[in-house]
Tab-separated table of C-alpha atoms in Angstrom:
chain	number	residue	atom	x	y	z
A	1	LYS	CA	0.011	0.039	-0.035
A	2	GLN	CA	1.304	3.301	-1.166
A	3	GLU	CA	2.132	5.762	2.027
A	4	VAL	CA	3.263	9.431	1.120
A	5	THR	CA	5.087	11.218	3.730
A	6	GLN	CA	6.011	15.222	3.741
A	7	ILE	CA	8.420	16.949	5.370
A	8	PRO	CA	8.625	19.196	7.147
A	9	ALA	CA	4.874	19.430	8.392
A	10	ALA	CA	5.244	23.077	8.547
A	11	LEU	CA	7.437	25.900	7.404
A	12	SER	CA	7.624	29.500	8.090
A	13	VAL	CA	9.900	31.624	6.084
A	14	PRO	CA	10.556	35.324	5.313
A	15	GLU	CA	9.533	36.808	2.116
A	16	GLY	CA	12.157	36.237	-0.651
A	17	GLU	CA	13.689	32.982	0.730
A	18	ASN	CA	13.838	30.123	-1.710
A	19	LEU	CA	12.520	27.134	-0.235
A	20	VAL	CA	12.354	23.242	-0.793
A	21	LEU	CA	9.494	21.087	0.152
A	22	ASN	CA	9.954	17.308	0.377
A	23	CYS	CA	7.485	14.265	-0.293
A	24	SER	CA	8.642	10.744	-0.117
A	25	PHE	CA	6.509	7.700	-1.140
A	26	THR	CA	6.959	4.038	-0.344
A	27	ASP	CA	6.121	2.451	-3.884
A	28	SER	CA	8.186	3.590	-6.582
A	29	ALA	CA	5.882	1.875	-9.314
A	30	ILE	CA	4.036	5.243	-10.050
A	31	TYR	CA	2.587	6.760	-13.323
A	32	ASN	CA	3.254	10.179	-12.269
A	33	LEU	CA	3.190	12.734	-9.399
A	34	GLN	CA	1.198	15.911	-9.082
A	35	TRP	CA	1.650	18.544	-6.556
A	36	PHE	CA	-1.059	20.761	-5.407
A	37	ARG	CA	-1.565	23.795	-2.945
A	38	GLN	CA	-4.682	24.056	-0.705
A	39	ASP	CA	-5.702	27.304	1.025
A	40	PRO	CA	-7.745	27.063	4.246
A	41	GLY	CA	-11.164	25.595	3.680
A	42	LYS	CA	-10.567	25.420	0.090
A	43	GLY	CA	-10.190	23.204	-2.808
A	44	LEU	CA	-7.063	21.793	-4.092
A	45	THR	CA	-5.359	23.793	-7.038
A	46	SER	CA	-3.095	21.712	-9.210
A	47	LEU	CA	0.476	23.153	-9.487
A	48	LEU	CA	2.590	20.711	-11.783
A	49	LEU	CA	2.210	17.169	-12.782
A	50	ILE	CA	5.443	15.338	-13.295
A	51	GLN	CA	5.615	12.042	-15.248
A	52	SER	CA	7.438	9.239	-14.083
A	53	SER	CA	9.646	9.529	-17.335
A	54	GLN	CA	10.376	12.846	-16.182
A	55	ARG	CA	13.111	14.355	-13.667
A	56	GLU	CA	12.031	17.761	-13.364
A	57	GLN	CA	9.286	20.015	-14.436
A	58	THR	CA	8.824	24.006	-14.022
A	59	SER	CA	5.961	26.227	-13.886
A	60	GLY	CA	7.046	30.059	-13.028
A	61	ARG	CA	8.734	30.196	-9.691
A	62	LEU	CA	8.085	26.570	-9.196
A	63	ASN	CA	10.406	23.476	-10.083
A	64	ALA	CA	9.567	19.875	-8.930
A	65	SER	CA	11.984	17.203	-9.300
A	66	LEU	CA	11.239	13.228	-9.110
A	67	ASP	CA	13.322	10.582	-8.393
A	68	LYS	CA	11.069	7.543	-8.751
A	69	SER	CA	13.726	4.957	-7.819
A	70	SER	CA	14.296	6.478	-4.495
A	71	GLY	CA	10.878	7.287	-3.900
A	72	ARG	CA	11.232	11.339	-3.741
A	73	SER	CA	10.011	14.272	-5.226
A	74	THR	CA	10.916	18.058	-4.062
A	75	LEU	CA	9.111	21.047	-4.890
A	76	TYR	CA	11.320	24.091	-4.955
A	77	ILE	CA	9.681	27.574	-4.557
A	78	ALA	CA	11.848	30.514	-5.673
A	79	ALA	CA	11.649	33.978	-4.033
A	80	SER	CA	8.710	33.104	-1.882
A	81	GLN	CA	5.958	35.723	-1.625
A	82	PRO	CA	3.285	35.969	1.415
A	83	GLY	CA	0.668	34.960	-1.439
A	84	ASP	CA	2.751	31.439	-1.548
A	85	SER	CA	1.370	30.848	1.917
A	86	ALA	CA	-1.034	27.744	1.971
A	87	THR	CA	-0.483	23.709	2.363
A	88	TYR	CA	1.322	22.012	-0.228
A	89	LEU	CA	0.124	18.554	-1.072
A	90	CYS	CA	2.202	15.876	-2.971
A	91	ALA	CA	0.017	12.797	-4.605
A	92	PRO	CA	1.635	9.901	-6.654
A	93	ILE	CA	-0.634	8.276	-9.080
A	94	GLN	CA	0.112	4.161	-8.241
A	95	GLY	CA	0.535	2.023	-11.148
A	96	GLY	CA	-2.422	-0.215	-11.922
A	97	SER	CA	-4.474	2.693	-10.377
A	98	GLU	CA	-6.368	5.766	-11.350
A	99	LYS	CA	-6.216	7.337	-7.486
A	100	LEU	CA	-4.006	10.108	-6.260
A	101	VAL	CA	-2.626	9.294	-2.807
A	102	PHE	CA	-1.861	12.072	-0.759
A	103	GLY	CA	0.383	12.878	1.661
A	104	LYS	CA	-0.672	15.132	4.795
A	105	GLY	CA	1.096	18.211	3.534
A	106	THR	CA	3.447	21.060	4.649
A	107	LYS	CA	1.897	23.972	5.809
A	108	LEU	CA	3.890	26.780	4.586
A	109	THR	CA	3.812	30.280	6.111
A	110	VAL	CA	5.695	32.981	4.086
A	111	ASN	CA	6.193	36.403	6.386
A	112	PRO	CA	6.183	39.917	4.894
B	1	GLU	CA	-10.284	29.184	-17.750
B	2	PRO	CA	-12.751	26.397	-17.273
B	3	GLU	CA	-13.278	25.232	-13.606
B	4	VAL	CA	-15.106	22.553	-11.820
B	5	THR	CA	-17.825	23.480	-9.615
B	6	GLN	CA	-19.513	21.972	-6.736
B	7	THR	CA	-22.675	22.436	-5.009
B	8	PRO	CA	-23.814	23.163	-2.281
B	9	SER	CA	-20.564	24.598	-0.539
B	10	HIS	CA	-21.909	23.299	2.835
B	11	GLN	CA	-24.620	20.893	3.404
B	12	VAL	CA	-25.816	19.910	6.939
B	13	THR	CA	-27.841	16.997	7.583
B	14	GLN	CA	-29.064	14.758	10.168
B	15	MET	CA	-27.720	11.414	10.667
B	16	GLY	CA	-29.673	8.541	8.707
B	17	GLN	CA	-30.580	11.122	5.914
B	18	GLU	CA	-29.791	10.899	2.464
B	19	VAL	CA	-27.343	13.686	0.859
B	20	ILE	CA	-26.887	14.097	-2.938
B	21	LEU	CA	-23.350	16.170	-3.770
B	22	ARG	CA	-23.460	17.583	-7.186
B	23	CYS	CA	-20.444	18.286	-9.206
B	24	VAL	CA	-20.090	20.057	-13.138
B	25	PRO	CA	-16.944	18.613	-14.376
B	26	ILE	CA	-14.850	20.493	-16.916
B	27	SER	CA	-16.818	19.974	-20.210
B	28	ASN	CA	-13.946	18.034	-22.246
B	29	HIS	CA	-13.175	15.887	-19.447
B	30	LEU	CA	-13.871	12.142	-19.379
B	31	TYR	CA	-12.432	10.823	-16.072
B	32	PHE	CA	-14.071	11.626	-12.947
B	33	TYR	CA	-13.311	11.202	-9.193
B	34	TRP	CA	-14.619	11.741	-5.909
B	35	TYR	CA	-12.019	12.260	-2.785
B	36	ARG	CA	-12.891	13.365	0.810
B	37	GLN	CA	-10.869	14.923	3.474
B	38	ILE	CA	-11.819	14.478	6.999
B	39	LEU	CA	-10.987	17.517	9.030
B	40	GLY	CA	-7.073	17.499	9.717
B	41	GLN	CA	-6.724	14.272	7.808
B	42	LYS	CA	-5.222	13.340	4.401
B	43	VAL	CA	-7.417	13.464	1.362
B	44	GLU	CA	-8.628	10.120	0.583
B	45	PHE	CA	-9.860	8.437	-2.786
B	46	LEU	CA	-13.401	7.485	-2.846
B	47	VAL	CA	-14.265	6.223	-6.655
B	48	SER	CA	-13.364	6.826	-10.018
B	49	PHE	CA	-15.855	7.105	-13.081
B	50	TYR	CA	-15.484	6.749	-16.529
B	51	ASN	CA	-17.914	6.004	-19.341
B	52	ASN	CA	-20.829	5.810	-17.023
B	53	GLU	CA	-19.460	3.051	-14.859
B	54	ILE	CA	-17.292	2.779	-11.552
B	55	SER	CA	-13.801	1.996	-12.734
B	56	GLU	CA	-12.153	1.794	-9.226
B	57	LYS	CA	-13.140	2.383	-5.618
B	58	SER	CA	-11.818	2.662	-2.147
B	59	GLU	CA	-12.961	0.257	0.886
B	60	ILE	CA	-14.716	3.412	1.990
B	61	PHE	CA	-17.103	3.481	-0.800
B	62	ASP	CA	-19.329	0.894	0.215
B	63	ASP	CA	-22.998	0.097	-0.418
B	64	GLN	CA	-24.127	3.510	1.200
B	65	PHE	CA	-22.309	5.266	-1.342
B	66	SER	CA	-23.307	5.671	-5.189
B	67	VAL	CA	-22.027	8.008	-8.120
B	68	GLU	CA	-24.408	8.746	-10.988
B	69	ARG	CA	-23.726	10.936	-14.211
B	70	PRO	CA	-27.466	11.919	-14.905
B	71	ASP	CA	-26.801	13.931	-17.759
B	72	GLY	CA	-24.032	15.026	-19.938
B	73	SER	CA	-22.922	17.631	-17.352
B	74	ASN	CA	-23.398	16.652	-13.668
B	75	PHE	CA	-21.810	13.974	-11.681
B	76	THR	CA	-23.066	13.120	-8.358
B	77	LEU	CA	-22.056	11.392	-5.070
B	78	LYS	CA	-25.036	9.866	-3.163
B	79	ILE	CA	-24.815	8.951	0.729
B	80	ARG	CA	-28.006	6.903	1.433
B	81	SER	CA	-27.872	7.214	5.177
B	82	THR	CA	-25.322	9.264	6.405
B	83	LYS	CA	-23.111	8.672	9.514
B	84	LEU	CA	-21.498	11.058	11.773
B	85	GLU	CA	-18.153	10.022	10.600
B	86	ASP	CA	-19.056	10.798	7.094
B	87	SER	CA	-18.669	14.628	8.069
B	88	ALA	CA	-15.550	15.703	5.796
B	89	MET	CA	-14.778	17.827	2.804
B	90	TYR	CA	-16.084	15.924	-0.464
B	91	PHE	CA	-13.999	16.904	-3.417
B	92	CYS	CA	-14.844	16.439	-7.160
B	93	ALA	CA	-12.249	16.020	-9.572
B	94	GLY	CA	-11.928	15.088	-13.364
B	95	GLY	CA	-9.279	14.831	-16.003
B	96	LYS	CA	-8.739	14.211	-19.831
B	97	ILE	CA	-6.514	11.594	-19.941
B	98	ILE	CA	-6.235	8.407	-17.374
B	99	TYR	CA	-3.434	8.553	-15.141
B	100	ASN	CA	-2.859	12.070	-15.763
B	101	GLU	CA	-3.504	15.533	-14.401
B	102	GLN	CA	-6.563	15.799	-12.032
B	103	PHE	CA	-8.553	19.058	-11.508
B	104	PHE	CA	-10.258	19.600	-8.447
B	105	GLY	CA	-13.754	21.446	-7.297
B	106	PRO	CA	-13.818	23.824	-4.403
B	107	GLY	CA	-15.400	21.269	-2.180
B	108	THR	CA	-18.552	20.443	-0.435
B	109	ARG	CA	-18.077	20.494	3.503
B	110	LEU	CA	-20.628	18.158	4.792
B	111	THR	CA	-21.527	18.215	8.244
B	112	VAL	CA	-23.567	15.301	9.770
B	113	LEU	CA	-25.362	15.808	13.098
């Protein structure tokens, strides 16, 4: 059974800092991995999808990497802004399944 | 940009009552999903739906749950007899391609009293 862990659980940084959020998963047989942000009481906004054959995917100030064999993905946020404050979730899609398996997330606070 | 919409945003019901949660997926999506998130916990998969059939379901999705696409636009989740532990945020999601990016709606907060 796929288990997803995100470290740290919470992170507080000053505005302008570059930061890395970590995601690990126990079963490397995945199709792809999706990163989301979730604002309090709101839905999930898709940030990036990284295919299992890819190493990296970039969107604006965000860069996601994937090391499938070691069961790890990272989300790099450059030049953080207060508007980046949210919970960030990673979710691989398990091989042979359509479902996203979520971690508990990293709650990011960017202080002005 | 098209978005997934869900209604109602908040539903309060009494234990044992039936509820129907509604979703309007993005029009060119073919694969549809329901997930839920109990307060403070992880988002959990409930069911996937394609071509008017359930393609995958979790152990949570028991006989009390059903899904339907009654017309070309709506996608519904029905809970026949709600329990206190069904209180959660329910998210509808959709995608164009299987095993690919999924786009989520804003959720329906279900409170069972």
